[in-house]
Tab-separated table of C-alpha atoms and ligand atoms in Angstrom:
chain	number	residue	atom	x	y	z
A	988	MET	CA	20.092	0.455	-0.737
A	989	ARG	CA	21.665	2.395	-3.590
A	990	THR	CA	19.992	5.793	-4.046
A	991	LEU	CA	19.920	8.645	-6.554
A	992	LYS	CA	22.890	10.233	-4.761
A	993	GLU	CA	25.016	7.600	-6.485
A	994	LEU	CA	23.648	8.210	-9.977
A	995	ASP	CA	24.834	10.946	-12.315
A	996	PRO	CA	21.911	11.043	-14.741
A	997	HIS	CA	23.572	13.399	-17.244
A	998	SER	CA	23.014	12.224	-20.839
A	999	LYS	CA	21.701	8.896	-19.607
A	1000	ARG	CA	18.483	7.200	-20.627
A	1001	VAL	CA	17.041	6.175	-17.279
A	1002	LEU	CA	14.457	3.425	-17.031
A	1003	VAL	CA	12.161	4.175	-14.092
A	1004	ARG	CA	9.693	1.691	-12.585
A	1005	VAL	CA	6.888	3.811	-11.158
A	1006	ASP	CA	3.624	2.812	-9.511
A	1007	TYR	CA	0.924	4.227	-11.778
A	1008	ASN	CA	-1.627	1.620	-10.740
A	1009	VAL	CA	-4.313	4.301	-10.504
A	1010	PRO	CA	-8.109	4.068	-10.621
A	1011	LEU	CA	-9.599	4.909	-14.035
A	1012	GLN	CA	-13.088	6.128	-14.782
A	1013	GLU	CA	-14.428	6.526	-18.312
A	1014	GLY	CA	-10.932	6.543	-19.752
A	1015	ARG	CA	-9.556	9.173	-17.362
A	1016	VAL	CA	-7.473	9.013	-14.186
A	1017	ARG	CA	-9.829	9.355	-11.214
A	1018	ASP	CA	-7.160	9.754	-8.520
A	1019	ASP	CA	-3.686	10.987	-9.480
A	1020	THR	CA	-2.086	10.635	-6.016
A	1021	ARG	CA	0.356	7.984	-7.165
A	1022	ILE	CA	1.355	9.970	-10.260
A	1023	ARG	CA	2.049	13.040	-8.128
A	1024	ALA	CA	4.105	10.921	-5.733
A	1025	SER	CA	6.519	10.063	-8.568
A	1026	LEU	CA	7.166	13.667	-9.647
A	1027	PRO	CA	10.104	14.494	-7.323
A	1028	THR	CA	12.128	11.597	-8.732
A	1029	LEU	CA	11.232	12.401	-12.337
A	1030	GLU	CA	12.051	16.080	-11.897
A	1031	ARG	CA	15.347	15.284	-10.183
A	1032	LEU	CA	16.411	13.048	-13.068
A	1033	LEU	CA	15.237	15.456	-15.783
A	1034	THR	CA	16.996	18.411	-14.138
A	1035	GLY	CA	20.119	16.277	-14.020
A	1036	GLY	CA	20.032	15.909	-17.808
A	1037	ALA	CA	18.465	12.475	-18.288
A	1038	SER	CA	15.833	11.204	-20.673
A	1039	LEU	CA	13.231	8.967	-19.056
A	1040	VAL	CA	11.578	5.682	-19.956
A	1041	LEU	CA	8.790	5.025	-17.469
A	1042	MET	CA	7.107	1.708	-16.859
A	1043	SER	CA	4.288	0.545	-14.584
A	1044	HIS	CA	1.534	-1.971	-14.228
A	1045	LEU	CA	-2.142	-1.063	-13.986
A	1046	GLY	CA	-4.772	-3.381	-12.560
A	1047	ARG	CA	-4.851	-7.116	-13.103
A	1048	PRO	CA	-5.259	-7.654	-16.870
A	1049	LYS	CA	-5.241	-11.169	-18.249
A	1050	GLY	CA	-3.028	-10.575	-21.261
A	1051	VAL	CA	-3.335	-7.544	-23.543
A	1052	ASP	CA	-6.542	-5.666	-22.711
A	1053	PRO	CA	-7.208	-2.068	-23.824
A	1054	ALA	CA	-9.268	-1.467	-20.653
A	1055	PHE	CA	-5.954	-1.602	-18.736
A	1056	SER	CA	-3.937	0.617	-21.078
A	1057	LEU	CA	-1.683	3.252	-19.513
A	1058	ALA	CA	-2.597	5.747	-22.271
A	1059	PRO	CA	-4.846	7.807	-19.934
A	1060	VAL	CA	-1.979	7.955	-17.442
A	1061	ALA	CA	0.326	9.474	-20.072
A	1062	GLN	CA	-2.204	12.293	-20.483
A	1063	ALA	CA	-2.488	12.921	-16.768
A	1064	LEU	CA	1.295	12.809	-16.314
A	1065	GLU	CA	1.821	15.305	-19.112
A	1066	GLY	CA	-0.371	17.801	-17.264
A	1067	LEU	CA	1.336	17.268	-13.916
A	1068	LEU	CA	4.879	17.257	-15.280
A	1069	GLY	CA	4.309	20.186	-17.634
A	1070	ARG	CA	6.156	18.523	-20.522
A	1071	PRO	CA	5.161	16.226	-23.353
A	1072	VAL	CA	4.997	12.528	-22.511
A	1073	ARG	CA	5.346	10.137	-25.419
A	1074	PHE	CA	3.136	7.086	-24.908
A	1075	VAL	CA	4.568	3.896	-26.443
A	1076	PRO	CA	1.660	1.547	-27.220
A	1077	SER	CA	3.672	-1.527	-28.288
A	1078	LEU	CA	4.553	-4.341	-25.855
A	1079	PRO	CA	7.392	-3.130	-23.575
A	1080	SER	CA	9.700	-5.970	-24.651
A	1081	SER	CA	9.149	-5.463	-28.386
A	1082	GLU	CA	11.515	-4.202	-31.017
A	1083	ALA	CA	9.048	-1.379	-31.738
A	1084	THR	CA	9.380	-0.146	-28.148
A	1085	ARG	CA	13.159	-0.268	-28.315
A	1086	GLU	CA	13.088	1.825	-31.489
A	1087	ALA	CA	10.609	4.272	-29.987
A	1088	VAL	CA	12.818	5.061	-26.990
A	1089	ALA	CA	16.136	4.992	-28.890
A	1090	GLY	CA	15.633	8.515	-30.173
A	1091	LEU	CA	14.812	10.176	-26.828
A	1092	ALA	CA	16.806	13.359	-26.214
A	1093	ALA	CA	17.760	14.720	-22.801
A	1094	GLY	CA	14.645	16.077	-21.065
A	1095	GLU	CA	12.261	13.845	-23.024
A	1096	VAL	CA	9.908	11.379	-21.389
A	1097	ALA	CA	8.308	8.172	-22.678
A	1098	LEU	CA	5.745	6.027	-20.878
A	1099	LEU	CA	5.521	2.357	-21.834
A	1100	GLU	CA	2.374	0.256	-22.027
A	1101	ASN	CA	1.234	-1.862	-19.038
A	1102	VAL	CA	4.016	-4.294	-18.079
A	1103	ARG	CA	1.389	-6.841	-17.061
A	1104	PHE	CA	0.503	-7.241	-20.750
A	1105	GLU	CA	3.747	-9.238	-20.821
A	1106	PRO	CA	3.192	-12.910	-19.946
A	1107	GLY	CA	6.631	-13.070	-18.282
A	1108	GLU	CA	6.169	-10.034	-15.995
A	1109	LYS	CA	4.691	-11.725	-12.927
A	1110	LYS	CA	6.863	-14.810	-13.437
A	1111	ASN	CA	9.952	-12.611	-13.295
A	1112	ASP	CA	11.096	-14.094	-16.603
A	1113	PRO	CA	14.838	-13.347	-16.943
A	1114	GLU	CA	14.505	-12.977	-20.727
A	1115	LEU	CA	11.906	-10.267	-20.233
A	1116	ALA	CA	14.056	-8.554	-17.579
A	1117	ARG	CA	16.898	-8.406	-20.120
A	1118	ALA	CA	14.551	-6.939	-22.746
A	1119	TYR	CA	13.557	-4.203	-20.270
A	1120	ALA	CA	17.212	-3.586	-19.436
A	1121	ARG	CA	17.965	-2.812	-23.091
A	1122	LEU	CA	15.667	0.228	-22.830
A	1123	GLY	CA	17.949	2.219	-20.523
A	1124	ASP	CA	21.475	2.860	-19.236
A	1125	ALA	CA	20.399	2.774	-15.594
A	1126	PHE	CA	17.362	1.629	-13.627
A	1127	VAL	CA	15.521	3.514	-10.889
A	1128	LEU	CA	12.933	1.747	-8.756
A	1129	ASP	CA	10.416	4.233	-7.390
A	1130	ALA	CA	7.351	1.970	-7.270
A	1131	PHE	CA	7.166	1.446	-3.528
A	1132	GLY	CA	3.627	0.073	-3.880
A	1133	SER	CA	5.019	-2.754	-6.049
A	1134	ALA	CA	8.320	-3.322	-4.247
A	1135	HIS	CA	6.964	-6.434	-2.508
A	1136	ARG	CA	6.466	-8.081	-5.894
A	1137	GLU	CA	9.098	-10.355	-7.350
A	1138	HIS	CA	8.236	-9.278	-10.874
A	1139	ALA	CA	10.456	-8.667	-13.904
A	1140	SER	CA	9.944	-4.871	-13.945
A	1141	VAL	CA	10.718	-4.612	-10.209
A	1142	VAL	CA	13.484	-7.034	-9.247
A	1143	GLY	CA	14.427	-8.801	-12.493
A	1144	VAL	CA	15.515	-5.687	-14.365
A	1145	ALA	CA	17.270	-4.292	-11.270
A	1146	ARG	CA	19.759	-7.131	-11.519
A	1147	GLU	CA	20.499	-6.356	-15.186
A	1148	LEU	CA	21.380	-2.627	-14.909
A	1149	PRO	CA	23.069	-0.264	-12.452
A	1150	SER	CA	20.038	0.317	-10.231
A	1151	TYR	CA	18.971	2.837	-7.606
A	1152	ALA	CA	16.062	3.685	-5.309
A	1153	GLY	CA	14.000	6.722	-6.270
A	1154	LEU	CA	13.056	9.463	-3.807
A	1155	LEU	CA	9.609	8.034	-3.049
A	1156	MET	CA	11.095	4.646	-2.342
A	1157	GLU	CA	13.601	6.250	0.025
A	1158	LYS	CA	10.943	8.289	1.790
A	1159	GLU	CA	8.692	5.272	2.356
A	1160	VAL	CA	11.498	3.106	3.655
A	1161	LYS	CA	12.559	5.841	6.071
A	1162	ALA	CA	9.018	6.467	7.358
A	1163	LEU	CA	8.145	2.806	7.836
A	1164	GLY	CA	11.603	1.950	9.144
A	1165	ARG	CA	11.079	4.454	11.940
A	1166	LEU	CA	8.068	2.424	13.106
A	1167	LEU	CA	10.088	-0.757	13.167
A	1168	HIS	CA	13.359	0.385	14.599
A	1169	HIS	CA	12.906	3.421	16.812
A	1170	PRO	CA	9.262	4.190	17.511
A	1171	GLU	CA	8.559	6.707	20.236
A	1172	ARG	CA	6.372	4.952	22.824
A	1173	PRO	CA	3.595	4.138	23.364
A	1174	PHE	CA	3.407	2.604	19.882
A	1175	TRP	CA	-0.056	1.417	18.795
A	1176	VAL	CA	-1.207	-0.356	15.659
A	1177	VAL	CA	-4.768	-0.161	14.344
A	1178	LEU	CA	-5.798	-2.845	11.870
A	1179	GLY	CA	-9.026	-3.350	9.985
A	1180	GLY	CA	-10.184	-4.362	6.555
A	1181	ALA	CA	-11.516	-7.509	5.116
A	1182	LYS	CA	-9.206	-10.440	5.683
A	1183	VAL	CA	-7.233	-11.705	8.668
A	1184	SER	CA	-5.226	-13.849	6.280
A	1185	ASP	CA	-3.782	-10.687	4.650
A	1186	LYS	CA	-2.583	-9.395	8.003
A	1187	ILE	CA	-1.575	-12.389	10.110
A	1188	GLY	CA	2.093	-11.999	9.297
A	1189	VAL	CA	2.162	-8.394	10.353
A	1190	ILE	CA	0.200	-9.052	13.567
A	1191	GLU	CA	2.621	-11.805	14.555
A	1192	SER	CA	5.738	-9.850	13.845
A	1193	LEU	CA	4.522	-6.527	15.276
A	1194	LEU	CA	2.997	-7.845	18.515
A	1195	PRO	CA	6.324	-7.965	20.361
A	1196	ARG	CA	7.246	-4.483	19.102
A	1197	VAL	CA	4.071	-2.567	19.953
A	1198	ASP	CA	2.454	-1.368	23.160
A	1199	GLY	CA	-1.018	-2.294	21.953
A	1200	MET	CA	-3.168	-3.210	18.978
A	1201	ALA	CA	-6.751	-2.333	18.115
A	1202	ILE	CA	-8.532	-4.542	15.599
A	1203	GLY	CA	-11.734	-3.583	13.791
A	1204	GLY	CA	-13.215	-4.250	10.357
A	1205	ALA	CA	-14.397	-7.634	9.180
A	1206	MET	CA	-11.213	-9.274	10.428
A	1207	ALA	CA	-12.318	-8.641	14.029
A	1208	PHE	CA	-15.107	-11.223	13.625
A	1209	THR	CA	-12.663	-14.060	13.092
A	1210	PHE	CA	-11.108	-13.152	16.445
A	1211	LEU	CA	-14.490	-12.656	18.130
A	1212	LYS	CA	-15.761	-16.011	16.912
A	1213	ALA	CA	-12.512	-17.730	17.886
A	1214	ALA	CA	-12.985	-16.349	21.394
A	1215	GLY	CA	-16.457	-17.931	21.567
A	1216	GLY	CA	-18.603	-15.009	20.393
A	1217	ARG	CA	-21.730	-15.291	18.257
A	1218	VAL	CA	-21.112	-13.273	15.117
A	1219	GLY	CA	-24.323	-13.911	13.147
A	1220	ALA	CA	-23.817	-13.520	9.408
A	1221	SER	CA	-20.678	-11.352	9.766
A	1222	LEU	CA	-17.730	-12.068	7.495
A	1223	VAL	CA	-15.575	-14.756	9.150
A	1224	GLU	CA	-12.634	-16.791	7.909
A	1225	ASP	CA	-13.501	-20.125	9.425
A	1226	ASP	CA	-10.197	-21.678	8.434
A	1227	LYS	CA	-8.352	-19.007	10.416
A	1228	LEU	CA	-10.108	-19.448	13.790
A	1229	GLU	CA	-7.324	-21.477	15.350
A	1230	LEU	CA	-4.756	-19.005	14.175
A	1231	ALA	CA	-6.784	-16.114	15.594
A	1232	LEU	CA	-6.959	-17.904	18.938
A	1233	ARG	CA	-3.206	-18.422	18.876
A	1234	LEU	CA	-2.661	-14.700	18.229
A	1235	LEU	CA	-4.965	-13.797	21.132
A	1236	GLU	CA	-2.969	-16.118	23.392
A	1237	ARG	CA	0.294	-14.693	22.137
A	1238	ALA	CA	-0.881	-11.176	23.008
A	1239	ARG	CA	-1.774	-12.371	26.513
A	1240	GLU	CA	1.619	-14.040	26.976
A	1241	LEU	CA	3.367	-10.863	25.887
A	1242	ASP	CA	1.022	-8.816	28.071
A	1243	LYS	CA	0.073	-6.597	25.128
A	1244	PRO	CA	-3.462	-5.196	24.994
A	1245	LEU	CA	-5.220	-6.457	21.864
A	1246	LEU	CA	-8.483	-4.536	21.650
A	1247	LEU	CA	-11.447	-6.016	19.805
A	1248	PRO	CA	-14.798	-4.287	19.263
A	1249	SER	CA	-17.207	-4.495	22.208
A	1250	ASP	CA	-20.153	-3.338	20.101
A	1251	VAL	CA	-20.868	-3.249	16.371
A	1252	VAL	CA	-23.315	-1.668	13.958
A	1253	ALA	CA	-25.219	-4.535	12.358
A	1254	ALA	CA	-27.582	-4.797	9.405
A	1255	ARG	CA	-29.100	-7.504	7.243
A	1256	ALA	CA	-27.817	-5.999	4.003
A	1257	ILE	CA	-24.987	-3.739	2.872
A	1258	ARG	CA	-27.212	-0.871	1.729
A	1259	GLU	CA	-27.387	2.804	2.606
A	1260	ASP	CA	-31.038	2.487	3.582
A	1261	ALA	CA	-30.705	-0.799	5.510
A	1262	GLU	CA	-32.172	-0.978	9.012
A	1263	THR	CA	-29.270	-0.899	11.500
A	1264	ARG	CA	-28.833	-1.925	15.144
A	1265	VAL	CA	-26.015	-1.488	17.597
A	1266	VAL	CA	-25.398	-4.888	19.179
A	1267	PRO	CA	-22.732	-6.474	21.407
A	1268	ALA	CA	-19.873	-7.632	19.181
A	1269	ASP	CA	-20.078	-11.175	20.583
A	1270	ALA	CA	-23.871	-11.421	20.230
A	1271	VAL	CA	-24.734	-10.464	16.655
A	1272	PRO	CA	-28.237	-11.834	15.919
A	1273	GLU	CA	-28.749	-14.619	13.363
A	1274	GLY	CA	-28.992	-13.188	9.856
A	1275	TRP	CA	-27.370	-9.869	10.851
A	1276	MET	CA	-23.881	-8.785	9.832
A	1277	GLY	CA	-21.525	-6.589	11.816
A	1278	LEU	CA	-20.628	-3.878	9.302
A	1279	ASP	CA	-18.905	-1.254	11.453
A	1280	ILE	CA	-17.547	-0.755	14.954
A	1281	GLY	CA	-20.132	0.645	17.356
A	1282	PRO	CA	-20.119	3.861	19.424
A	1283	ALA	CA	-18.630	2.300	22.590
A	1284	THR	CA	-15.811	0.805	20.505
A	1285	ARG	CA	-15.172	4.118	18.751
A	1286	GLU	CA	-14.745	5.681	22.196
A	1287	ALA	CA	-12.597	2.843	23.520
A	1288	PHE	CA	-10.263	2.887	20.501
A	1289	ALA	CA	-9.976	6.682	20.609
A	1290	SER	CA	-9.103	6.714	24.296
A	1291	ALA	CA	-6.560	3.879	23.940
A	1292	LEU	CA	-4.914	5.859	21.144
A	1293	ALA	CA	-5.079	9.206	22.925
A	1294	GLY	CA	-1.762	8.715	24.714
A	1295	ALA	CA	0.088	7.113	21.806
A	1296	ARG	CA	3.246	8.737	20.448
A	1297	THR	CA	3.440	6.491	17.367
A	1298	VAL	CA	0.567	4.907	15.444
A	1299	PHE	CA	0.379	2.775	12.320
A	1300	TRP	CA	-3.048	2.278	10.767
A	1301	ASN	CA	-4.077	-0.103	7.986
A	1302	GLY	CA	-7.586	-1.086	6.956
A	1303	PRO	CA	-11.031	0.467	7.467
A	1304	MET	CA	-13.120	-0.258	10.579
A	1305	GLY	CA	-16.201	-1.132	8.551
A	1306	VAL	CA	-17.759	-1.209	5.088
A	1307	PHE	CA	-16.657	2.341	4.623
A	1308	GLU	CA	-17.766	2.537	0.969
A	1309	THR	CA	-21.414	2.430	2.089
A	1310	PRO	CA	-22.580	5.030	4.616
A	1311	PRO	CA	-23.550	4.856	7.443
A	1312	PHE	CA	-20.985	2.046	7.835
A	1313	ASP	CA	-18.176	4.578	7.354
A	1314	THR	CA	-18.650	6.138	10.797
A	1315	GLY	CA	-16.096	4.004	12.641
A	1316	THR	CA	-13.430	4.506	9.972
A	1317	LEU	CA	-13.972	8.254	9.936
A	1318	ALA	CA	-13.821	8.308	13.750
A	1319	VAL	CA	-10.439	6.542	13.755
A	1320	ALA	CA	-9.149	8.905	11.060
A	1321	GLU	CA	-10.354	11.822	13.170
A	1322	ALA	CA	-8.783	10.453	16.374
A	1323	LEU	CA	-5.420	9.887	14.681
A	1324	ALA	CA	-5.439	13.258	12.920
A	1325	ALA	CA	-5.838	14.968	16.304
A	1326	LEU	CA	-2.824	13.231	17.895
A	1327	GLU	CA	0.512	14.851	18.651
A	1328	ALA	CA	2.237	11.712	17.462
A	1329	TYR	CA	4.068	10.097	14.590
A	1330	THR	CA	1.145	8.740	12.563
A	1331	VAL	CA	1.396	6.544	9.488
A	1332	VAL	CA	-1.485	5.264	7.395
A	1333	GLY	CA	-1.142	2.666	4.635
A	1334	GLY	CA	-3.612	0.681	2.530
A	1335	GLY	CA	-5.814	1.783	-0.339
A	1336	ASP	CA	-9.091	2.002	1.554
A	1337	SER	CA	-7.814	3.551	4.772
A	1338	VAL	CA	-5.887	6.151	2.778
A	1339	ALA	CA	-9.047	6.904	0.768
A	1340	ALA	CA	-10.905	7.520	4.060
A	1341	VAL	CA	-8.195	9.899	5.269
A	1342	ARG	CA	-8.277	11.786	1.988
A	1343	ARG	CA	-12.055	11.998	1.973
A	1344	LEU	CA	-11.851	13.838	5.279
A	1345	GLY	CA	-9.122	16.084	3.895
A	1346	TYR	CA	-6.817	14.886	6.699
A	1347	ALA	CA	-3.886	13.618	4.616
A	1348	ASP	CA	-1.613	16.441	5.741
A	1349	ARG	CA	-2.452	15.819	9.391
A	1350	PHE	CA	-0.748	12.433	9.217
A	1351	SER	CA	3.029	12.226	9.465
A	1352	HIS	CA	3.163	9.844	6.522
A	1353	VAL	CA	0.564	8.562	4.073
A	1354	SER	CA	2.026	5.487	2.445
A	1355	THR	CA	1.484	4.809	-1.262
A	1356	GLY	CA	1.740	1.095	-0.554
A	1357	GLY	CA	-0.859	-1.148	1.090
A	1358	GLY	CA	0.505	-4.669	0.749
A	1359	ALA	CA	4.048	-3.327	0.452
A	1360	SER	CA	3.850	-1.380	3.735
A	1361	LEU	CA	2.468	-4.423	5.580
A	1362	GLU	CA	5.118	-6.714	4.172
A	1363	PHE	CA	7.870	-4.230	4.990
A	1364	LEU	CA	6.653	-4.016	8.588
A	1365	GLU	CA	6.493	-7.781	8.767
A	1366	ARG	CA	9.918	-8.555	7.337
A	1367	GLY	CA	11.919	-5.343	7.619
A	1368	THR	CA	12.750	-5.440	3.928
A	1369	LEU	CA	11.184	-6.123	0.531
A	1370	PRO	CA	12.331	-7.927	-2.633
A	1371	GLY	CA	12.663	-4.539	-4.370
A	1372	ILE	CA	14.882	-3.206	-1.577
A	1373	GLU	CA	17.073	-6.305	-1.700
A	1374	ALA	CA	17.432	-5.922	-5.477
A	1375	LEU	CA	18.912	-2.451	-4.814
A	1376	GLY	CA	21.508	-3.807	-2.418
A	1377	GLY	CA	19.410	-4.139	0.762
A	1378	LEU	CA	19.471	-1.932	3.847
A	1379	SER	CA	22.683	-1.239	5.714
A	1380	PRO	CA	22.716	-1.145	9.553
A	1381	GLU	CA	22.871	2.690	9.364
A	1382	GLU	CA	19.788	2.803	7.161
A	1383	VAL	CA	17.965	0.500	9.565
A	1384	ALA	CA	18.792	2.524	12.676
A	1385	PRO	CA	20.068	5.992	11.786
B	2539	ADP	P1	-6.928	-1.527	2.888
B	2539	ADP	O1	-7.188	-1.332	1.401
B	2539	ADP	O2	-7.007	-0.226	3.660
B	2539	ADP	O3	-5.655	-2.279	3.135
B	2539	ADP	P2	-8.508	-3.940	2.968
B	2539	ADP	O4	-8.383	-4.016	1.479
B	2539	ADP	O5	-7.843	-4.959	3.788
B	2539	ADP	O6	-8.096	-2.463	3.459
B	2539	ADP	O7	-10.059	-4.018	3.351
B	2539	ADP	C1	-10.970	-3.119	2.835
B	2539	ADP	C2	-12.326	-3.750	2.701
B	2539	ADP	O8	-12.784	-4.310	3.934
B	2539	ADP	C3	-13.341	-2.723	2.295
B	2539	ADP	O9	-13.833	-3.060	1.025
B	2539	ADP	C4	-14.422	-2.843	3.363
B	2539	ADP	O10	-15.726	-2.744	2.845
B	2539	ADP	C5	-14.185	-4.212	3.947
B	2539	ADP	N1	-14.720	-4.332	5.310
B	2539	ADP	C6	-14.340	-3.680	6.412
B	2539	ADP	N2	-15.103	-4.015	7.472
B	2539	ADP	C7	-16.000	-4.908	7.035
B	2539	ADP	C8	-17.071	-5.650	7.654
B	2539	ADP	N3	-17.334	-5.511	8.949
B	2539	ADP	N4	-17.772	-6.520	6.882
B	2539	ADP	C9	-17.487	-6.653	5.567
B	2539	ADP	N5	-16.493	-6.001	4.929
B	2539	ADP	C10	-15.755	-5.142	5.638
B	2540	MG	MG1	-7.835	-2.744	-0.155
């Protein structure tokens, strides 16, 4: 993968794809984590004498929609970077945008409007990629959280310009690569969240590499039901039962412990004041939903993880947005934060839980990518990495 070491940014206009897909609230940035994560790359390029044209997506707009404008991000970035940021409101591929960035002097920064306002962005339209490429002399991909997307602003444009990985991209690939290629053992994976279908690929490909897996969250119920349990009204993917059974068998064949909840906190509604019961995970009463792992499971997961030297965690253990169903997720965060181990957390909701506890700096690596980190662990590479030349054997196993 080509990196910034190979780019002399002096007097160049550098087009940088960042991941500024941040949550907004009343027209302001609610969480600037992803903006902060881009600063090292931006500062490196600016110190080297470049001018910058930044582009990102935000949310899932259907066409041009002011609710998804990056204008609030320009404001937040200006504060964090400590220099003016010129927001360019026209469509990124338009003549107006090209004119707006043509006059940038060294040290100046422009942020383009949401690339997903462009109909060709998600289709990786080559015409659009060429229009982006005309905005800079070189391209830097630093949007790790989008690097699994075959979109025009990620991979298309990378093929049209001399292109390099930014510092965040490098850091993520190094941290996640360590899990894949030389994890200190025992290596455990903790998975939760809503859908098994999102995480099947990663379960299949990681099973042979890990020493054990613990599965909580709603996805556990698909496994529990597949194994013959009664899950009441819990969230289940009925079309994934066979697959879940196959994964359970695969774990047995490989002799890898795959821990499922033994007890769960159940309720009849997802509400803070709902009546709750702790019930066996395979005997959830009719009309009740398992909404968090129970106390015995919290203990069991924590003691399985206690001896681990490497842990990857993705996905909350319950409906963590609604207390008291956040207890299991907070317990896992707590257990991992206390470990003397290489700990990596990825995924929007699990990272939010870690931050809420103020534990981010007690993890070895907090990934800025949810889907991207899972896909990287599944396949060992990403479309964005391939577009930058792919990983050499030395990068894979340094
Ligand atoms: P991440 O963003 O960390 O990758 P996901 O997006 O896969 O995680 O899943 C997060 C969602 O899963 C949360 O909205 C959470 O409420 C939901 N969830 C977790 N456990 C349960 C459960 N037992 N029942 C219903 N929803 C659940
Ligand atoms: Mg999520």
